[in-house]
């Protein structure tokens, strides 16, 4: 059975005009259709926030729950019913502040969840306070003199929690988004997809360097497993390893040839270089990495749970309540 | 039995085993209660242990006790005070003697009453019996440690392993004192240590040595007692603790409903044993997830329910606070969920290993918004099975979270459990949305009894979204419409009010009592015993007890307003009394409140109720 984006659409989204959520939702519908899992076998589970309204616009099973707990709820749903394809949608506030604990543990356990992190670096629904991804010094309603704390960088948190899949896309880049969403689905285990997304009301222009095509040409690098890490309007730049770090070089200059440029290895278990890729920023003279940065297969929690059930079941002699009772010291009163 | 020995037949007897936390007192007590139950005695047990993992050896704070009450007929409590106190060291004697009846038999290991032991136990002199005011004639004192070593000298066991058998010597003495058949004990041990026959035989040898010692040396000084069995309910039995019974109730309910059981939990005393127990039974399809916190435990269980399982979460006092948010989500989503709260002493971390009934109002009302939720409380260790089973039935059939209250007292205590026949347990039928509603169904459409239908993911044509935001009663879309919210609030309340729970039963002098004793949950046995004693004294007294707290039984008002005087007795400052006053017009009861982290003492209840009767 094949599906179209229309099969996954429901209702009229009520986000602000121009909100990055609209772009992302359209890509998600498209990705779902291309993935081809029947809508009734999909659950989309969110917390609270603007982006967490998303399940209401999906013609699948869904839950719009409480602040920060989506990963925990999704965990129960997936472990109890592994046949479900579970997508978990959070914003940066929902997923990394109040939900930070559940986020890291879902990654650590490697539960087969597709975790979407819509990152606009602001609290939108509560009207404009700084979030755990807002930069130091960020001025907002709750930080009129600038924040005095450093932000999380989602990739670092995911890697630190021993995450096995991390991808990044820009909400306005439909092609790139659909591509990483499909890869996230294909990956067995916890996947984190960071979506760079604009909040037109409270944090406009927050991702301007990569938000349109022009910007991405200059400031982004699309990484693809097995391909050279080159970027620029004519792929004139490349990433090479220098010491323990990465370096941007112009191919053909300073003695660097295409042979010196690194080939991306998303499947490499050692995450050192993948993390370096994920952490690159224009402020440090690097392009922003988009695409699947890490994609390593590992045993998933939900499979392991059910494998253990089967294994123990094969070993033990009791398989129902009546048989369970018989495993005790029993006496008879006549 | 020696011929010159007097054997006294008793109606009931209480034995308290006490020693260091590592002395194996719980095991000795368990064996004694099980063997007693095997011959048809009523049993009730209560472990009383410190919160410290391992307090310094021989210290006053490290003493662990295990009390066993056996009776010719049914016993309702582990007993106020003991007839026999086993004190394995000086600290145990010092701290536990207050639980002994005047004239009780005391069993001590003199090897643990050396100068250093006495100093640690803060005795001033070497005359520890004198200091405690104990009559030496009532004491069975022997060098237990040395005798155990001698007994096992040729066993090849090392010193440490031999000392581990000390508890069995004490058990042997107790078995002699109560004329227990050692064959039963031996059978029990051989089964328990089936994989380690050498250990079993060593233990059996030590028990025999303890029995022989009592028989040889004290037969002239101390009476031997026998508790005969009066009436027996035929059937097959096992010894079960409340926490294990709760776990079994969950397993039975899931099986009966044809659902997977999913437990999301975070370890916490005294609820952890439910997680431990359920984690063992993967061969019965039980899924347990030890979550990152209490919040996740509850939230993941709710996710599991959404996905079509029976979601359960277990915790104790401080954990229930953290779960409240997800419990409330379950209320508005109208999904099944069972929340077990094994109450302990509070507030905050309070008294982790002790027992209270102080979470009642939290369970009933501790959530934002109008958030009606069924609440139940188990009345005994074995009743935990039925309570857990019924909590699951209500949750699944009425699409609602249910709070099940037990407490440290019933959770750790044990009783003889008649094996249930699963085919005879109540059917459990969740309200799955009928196929013919496809195309017409919306998520908050209701069945006749007001319950929302359940559409489990995977069913084509029923995809829907649930959420914590208020929904339109017709379409299921998010709605802030004032009238709709008022309607939905009433529908959620009505749904809970419609749940059928059994009527209150009144025991004792139901027709003409001068005093009605009222309680809930784990105090049933103590209140029942208090009623019995008062009636024996000639008073007209009745008792009624709440197992279902929300909704209340339909005859609640009728029962509570029928008697001249009513006393509500609870291990809190009056939570049930206040709740009943709110629910029953003009109801003004007497109150008996005690919050010591310890079970009621029947004698104190009798005295307090007698005062009320005399007023």
Short mmCIF file of C-alpha atoms in Angstrom, two decimals, chain B residues 44 111 172 242 330 359 389 438 575 596 599:
data_model
loop_
_atom_site.label_atom_id
_atom_site.label_comp_id
_atom_site.label_asym_id
_atom_site.label_seq_id
_atom_site.Cartn_x
_atom_site.Cartn_y
_atom_site.Cartn_z
CA UNK B 44 0.01 -12.70 60.89
CA UNK B 111 27.74 -15.11 73.89
CA UNK B 172 14.94 -24.64 67.17
CA UNK B 242 1.44 -7.82 51.07
CA UNK B 330 -4.39 10.00 32.86
CA UNK B 359 -1.48 9.85 51.95
CA UNK B 389 -6.95 -7.12 41.15
CA UNK B 438 -15.98 3.24 12.64
CA UNK B 575 -7.96 12.52 57.03
CA UNK B 596 3.90 6.93 65.31
CA UNK B 599 0.79 -0.20 63.91
#
